[in-house]
Amino acid sequence: TTWAFSSMCVLYYPRFSQHCLTSQQILQTARRHFETGGERMRFTYPALITSAIKLCRRYKNREHLEDDWQSKVSTILKFVRQLNSILSTTVDAPAIALRLFLLAAQISDECGFENLTYDMYVDAFTVYEDSISESRAQLQAITLIIGTLQGARVFSEDNYDTLITKAALHGAKLLKKPHQASAVNLASHLWWQEIPSEEEAAEATKE
């Protein structure tokens, strides 16, 4: 339909926009189109969220050119968080919502937003606890959370310890013993982290 075609044009336009602010406004317009879609939001919202996250990355890559880029990225990530919450509850797509919360947490981490990144992980855990009950799906979800946490660099020691302890406890509570063993083994690596490549480069320069 004309509505669907125009909406998809709006959705994918941010890839080609030369002005990030215009792209942000277009994402808001796309949301107004899609939020009346009912069950179609199961398919349209993930694409919209992914486009918003890509826009955040563009802002980060242009940080030396964009004034107040952190404020703009923070606004977009809060927009993403709202859409993800709708995805996990209103249209009952928890597995997709959990993955997108973690994807958003990654870019939030890269941009240095500790509190917002922490909230994204809390949201992912909430989706896991409230909406994912099948044993294999739980294993896949907790494995994904642990894997994403392994790449986190923004957290204070206390916040990081809180999150990795929560991940380990969830892994230990999985229904099947082999799943428990797998998850706990993965979680154990969260207590020792490799130095990020940027830090390795900095250390090498000092030497």
CSV table of C-alpha atoms in Angstrom, one decimal:
chain,number,residue,atom,x,y,z
A,1,THR,CA,0.0,0.0,0.0
A,2,THR,CA,1.0,3.7,-0.3
A,3,TRP,CA,1.1,4.0,3.5
A,4,ALA,CA,3.4,1.0,3.8
A,5,PHE,CA,5.7,2.2,1.0
A,6,SER,CA,5.9,5.8,2.3
A,7,SER,CA,6.5,4.5,5.9
A,8,MET,CA,9.4,2.2,4.7
A,9,CYS,CA,10.9,5.1,2.9
A,10,VAL,CA,10.7,7.2,6.0
A,11,LEU,CA,12.3,4.3,8.0
A,12,TYR,CA,15.3,3.8,5.8
A,13,TYR,CA,16.0,7.4,4.8
A,14,PRO,CA,18.4,7.9,7.8
A,15,ARG,CA,20.9,5.7,6.0
A,16,PHE,CA,21.2,8.3,3.3
A,17,SER,CA,20.5,11.5,5.2
A,18,GLN,CA,23.4,14.0,5.3
A,19,HIS,CA,22.0,15.6,8.4
A,20,CYS,CA,21.6,13.6,11.6
A,21,LEU,CA,19.0,15.9,13.1
A,22,THR,CA,16.8,15.4,10.1
A,23,SER,CA,17.2,11.7,10.4
A,24,GLN,CA,16.1,11.9,14.1
A,25,GLN,CA,13.0,13.8,13.2
A,26,ILE,CA,12.2,11.2,10.5
A,27,LEU,CA,12.5,8.4,13.0
A,28,GLN,CA,9.9,10.2,15.2
A,29,THR,CA,7.6,10.5,12.2
A,30,ALA,CA,8.0,6.8,11.4
A,31,ARG,CA,7.1,5.9,15.0
A,32,ARG,CA,3.8,7.9,14.6
A,33,HIS,CA,3.0,5.8,11.5
A,34,PHE,CA,4.0,2.5,13.0
A,35,GLU,CA,2.4,2.8,16.5
A,36,THR,CA,-1.1,2.4,15.0
A,37,GLY,CA,0.0,-0.8,13.3
A,38,GLY,CA,-1.1,-3.2,16.0
A,39,GLU,CA,0.5,-6.6,15.6
A,40,ARG,CA,2.5,-5.2,12.6
A,41,MET,CA,4.7,-3.5,15.2
A,42,ARG,CA,6.3,-6.9,15.8
A,43,PHE,CA,7.9,-6.4,12.4
A,44,THR,CA,8.2,-2.7,12.0
A,45,TYR,CA,9.5,-1.7,15.5
A,46,PRO,CA,12.7,-3.8,15.3
A,47,ALA,CA,13.6,-2.2,12.0
A,48,LEU,CA,12.9,1.2,13.5
A,49,ILE,CA,14.9,0.5,16.6
A,50,THR,CA,17.8,-0.8,14.5
A,51,SER,CA,17.8,2.4,12.4
A,52,ALA,CA,17.8,4.5,15.6
A,53,ILE,CA,20.8,2.6,16.9
A,54,LYS,CA,22.6,3.1,13.7
A,55,LEU,CA,21.9,6.8,13.9
A,56,CYS,CA,23.5,6.8,17.4
A,57,ARG,CA,26.6,5.2,16.0
A,58,ARG,CA,26.7,7.9,13.2
A,59,TYR,CA,26.6,10.6,15.9
A,60,LYS,CA,29.4,8.9,17.8
A,61,ASN,CA,31.5,8.6,14.6
A,62,ARG,CA,30.9,12.3,14.0
A,63,GLU,CA,31.5,13.5,17.5
A,64,HIS,CA,34.2,15.9,16.4
A,65,LEU,CA,31.7,17.5,14.0
A,66,GLU,CA,28.4,17.4,15.9
A,67,ASP,CA,27.7,19.9,18.7
A,68,ASP,CA,26.2,18.4,21.8
A,69,TRP,CA,26.2,14.9,20.2
A,70,GLN,CA,26.0,13.1,23.6
A,71,SER,CA,22.7,14.8,24.4
A,72,LYS,CA,21.3,13.9,21.0
A,73,VAL,CA,22.4,10.3,21.3
A,74,SER,CA,21.0,10.1,24.9
A,75,THR,CA,17.6,11.3,23.5
A,76,ILE,CA,17.6,8.7,20.8
A,77,LEU,CA,18.5,5.9,23.2
A,78,LYS,CA,15.7,6.9,25.5
A,79,PHE,CA,13.4,6.7,22.4
A,80,VAL,CA,14.8,3.2,21.6
A,81,ARG,CA,14.1,2.2,25.2
A,82,GLN,CA,10.5,3.3,24.9
A,83,LEU,CA,10.0,1.3,21.7
A,84,ASN,CA,11.7,-1.8,23.1
A,85,SER,CA,9.4,-1.7,26.1
A,86,ILE,CA,6.4,-1.6,23.8
A,87,LEU,CA,7.9,-4.5,21.8
A,88,SER,CA,8.3,-6.6,24.9
A,89,THR,CA,4.9,-6.0,26.4
A,90,THR,CA,2.3,-4.7,24.0
A,91,VAL,CA,3.0,-7.0,21.0
A,92,ASP,CA,4.6,-9.8,23.1
A,93,ALA,CA,8.0,-10.1,21.4
A,94,PRO,CA,10.3,-10.5,24.4
A,95,ALA,CA,13.1,-12.4,22.7
A,96,ILE,CA,13.6,-9.7,20.0
A,97,ALA,CA,13.2,-6.9,22.7
A,98,LEU,CA,15.9,-8.5,24.8
A,99,ARG,CA,18.3,-8.6,21.9
A,100,LEU,CA,17.6,-5.0,21.0
A,101,PHE,CA,18.0,-3.8,24.6
A,102,LEU,CA,21.5,-5.4,24.6
A,103,LEU,CA,22.3,-3.9,21.2
A,104,ALA,CA,21.3,-0.5,22.6
A,105,ALA,CA,23.3,-1.1,25.7
A,106,GLN,CA,26.4,-1.7,23.5
A,107,ILE,CA,26.2,1.7,21.8
A,108,SER,CA,25.3,3.4,25.0
A,109,ASP,CA,28.4,1.8,26.5
A,110,GLU,CA,30.6,3.1,23.6
A,111,CYS,CA,29.2,6.6,24.1
A,112,GLY,CA,30.1,6.5,27.8
A,113,PHE,CA,26.6,6.6,29.3
A,114,GLU,CA,27.0,4.5,32.4
A,115,ASN,CA,23.5,5.1,34.0
A,116,LEU,CA,21.6,4.6,30.7
A,117,THR,CA,23.7,1.5,29.9
A,118,TYR,CA,22.9,0.1,33.3
A,119,ASP,CA,19.2,0.7,32.8
A,120,MET,CA,19.3,-1.1,29.4
A,121,TYR,CA,20.8,-4.2,31.1
A,122,VAL,CA,18.2,-4.0,33.9
A,123,ASP,CA,15.5,-3.8,31.2
A,124,ALA,CA,17.0,-6.9,29.5
A,125,PHE,CA,17.0,-8.8,32.8
A,126,THR,CA,13.4,-7.8,33.4
A,127,VAL,CA,12.3,-9.1,30.0
A,128,TYR,CA,14.2,-12.3,30.8
A,129,GLU,CA,12.6,-12.7,34.2
A,130,ASP,CA,9.1,-11.8,33.2
A,131,SER,CA,8.6,-13.2,29.7
A,132,ILE,CA,11.1,-15.9,28.8
A,133,SER,CA,10.2,-19.3,30.4
A,134,GLU,CA,11.2,-22.0,28.0
A,135,SER,CA,14.5,-23.6,29.1
A,136,ARG,CA,16.4,-23.4,25.8
A,137,ALA,CA,15.2,-19.9,25.2
A,138,GLN,CA,16.4,-19.0,28.7
A,139,LEU,CA,19.8,-20.5,28.0
A,140,GLN,CA,20.1,-18.5,24.7
A,141,ALA,CA,19.0,-15.3,26.4
A,142,ILE,CA,21.3,-15.6,29.4
A,143,THR,CA,24.2,-16.5,27.1
A,144,LEU,CA,23.6,-13.4,25.1
A,145,ILE,CA,23.4,-11.2,28.2
A,146,ILE,CA,26.7,-12.7,29.5
A,147,GLY,CA,28.4,-12.3,26.1
A,148,THR,CA,27.3,-8.6,25.9
A,149,LEU,CA,28.4,-7.9,29.4
A,150,GLN,CA,31.9,-9.2,28.6
A,151,GLY,CA,32.3,-6.3,26.2
A,152,ALA,CA,31.1,-3.7,28.6
A,153,ARG,CA,33.7,-1.0,29.6
A,154,VAL,CA,31.7,1.9,31.0
A,155,PHE,CA,30.7,0.6,34.4
A,156,SER,CA,32.0,1.4,37.8
A,157,GLU,CA,33.2,-1.7,39.8
A,158,ASP,CA,30.0,-1.8,41.9
A,159,ASN,CA,27.6,-1.5,38.9
A,160,TYR,CA,29.5,-4.1,36.9
A,161,ASP,CA,29.6,-6.5,39.9
A,162,THR,CA,25.9,-6.1,40.4
A,163,LEU,CA,25.1,-7.0,36.8
A,164,ILE,CA,27.5,-9.9,36.4
A,165,THR,CA,26.4,-11.4,39.7
A,166,LYS,CA,22.8,-11.2,38.5
A,167,ALA,CA,23.7,-13.0,35.3
A,168,ALA,CA,25.6,-15.7,37.1
A,169,LEU,CA,22.7,-16.3,39.5
A,170,HIS,CA,20.2,-16.6,36.6
A,171,GLY,CA,22.5,-19.0,34.9
A,172,ALA,CA,22.7,-21.2,38.1
A,173,LYS,CA,18.9,-21.3,38.2
A,174,LEU,CA,18.3,-22.7,34.7
A,175,LEU,CA,16.1,-25.7,34.7
A,176,LYS,CA,18.4,-28.3,33.2
A,177,LYS,CA,21.8,-29.2,34.7
A,178,PRO,CA,23.7,-29.1,31.5
A,179,HIS,CA,22.3,-25.6,30.8
A,180,GLN,CA,23.3,-24.5,34.3
A,181,ALA,CA,26.8,-25.8,33.8
A,182,SER,CA,27.2,-24.0,30.5
A,183,ALA,CA,25.9,-20.7,31.7
A,184,VAL,CA,27.9,-20.7,35.0
A,185,ASN,CA,31.0,-21.5,33.1
A,186,LEU,CA,30.5,-18.6,30.7
A,187,ALA,CA,29.6,-16.3,33.6
A,188,SER,CA,32.7,-17.2,35.5
A,189,HIS,CA,34.8,-15.4,32.8
A,190,LEU,CA,33.0,-12.1,33.7
A,191,TRP,CA,35.2,-11.8,36.8
A,192,TRP,CA,38.3,-11.3,34.8
A,193,GLN,CA,38.4,-9.2,31.7
A,194,GLU,CA,41.0,-8.7,29.0
A,195,ILE,CA,42.3,-5.1,28.6
A,196,PRO,CA,40.5,-3.4,25.7
A,197,SER,CA,42.6,-2.9,22.6
A,198,GLU,CA,42.7,0.9,23.1
A,199,GLU,CA,44.2,0.5,26.5
A,200,GLU,CA,46.7,-2.0,25.2
A,201,ALA,CA,47.7,0.5,22.5
A,202,ALA,CA,48.1,3.2,25.1
A,203,GLU,CA,50.2,0.9,27.3
A,204,ALA,CA,52.4,0.0,24.4
A,205,THR,CA,52.9,3.7,23.6
A,206,LYS,CA,54.0,4.4,27.2
A,207,GLU,CA,56.6,1.6,27.0
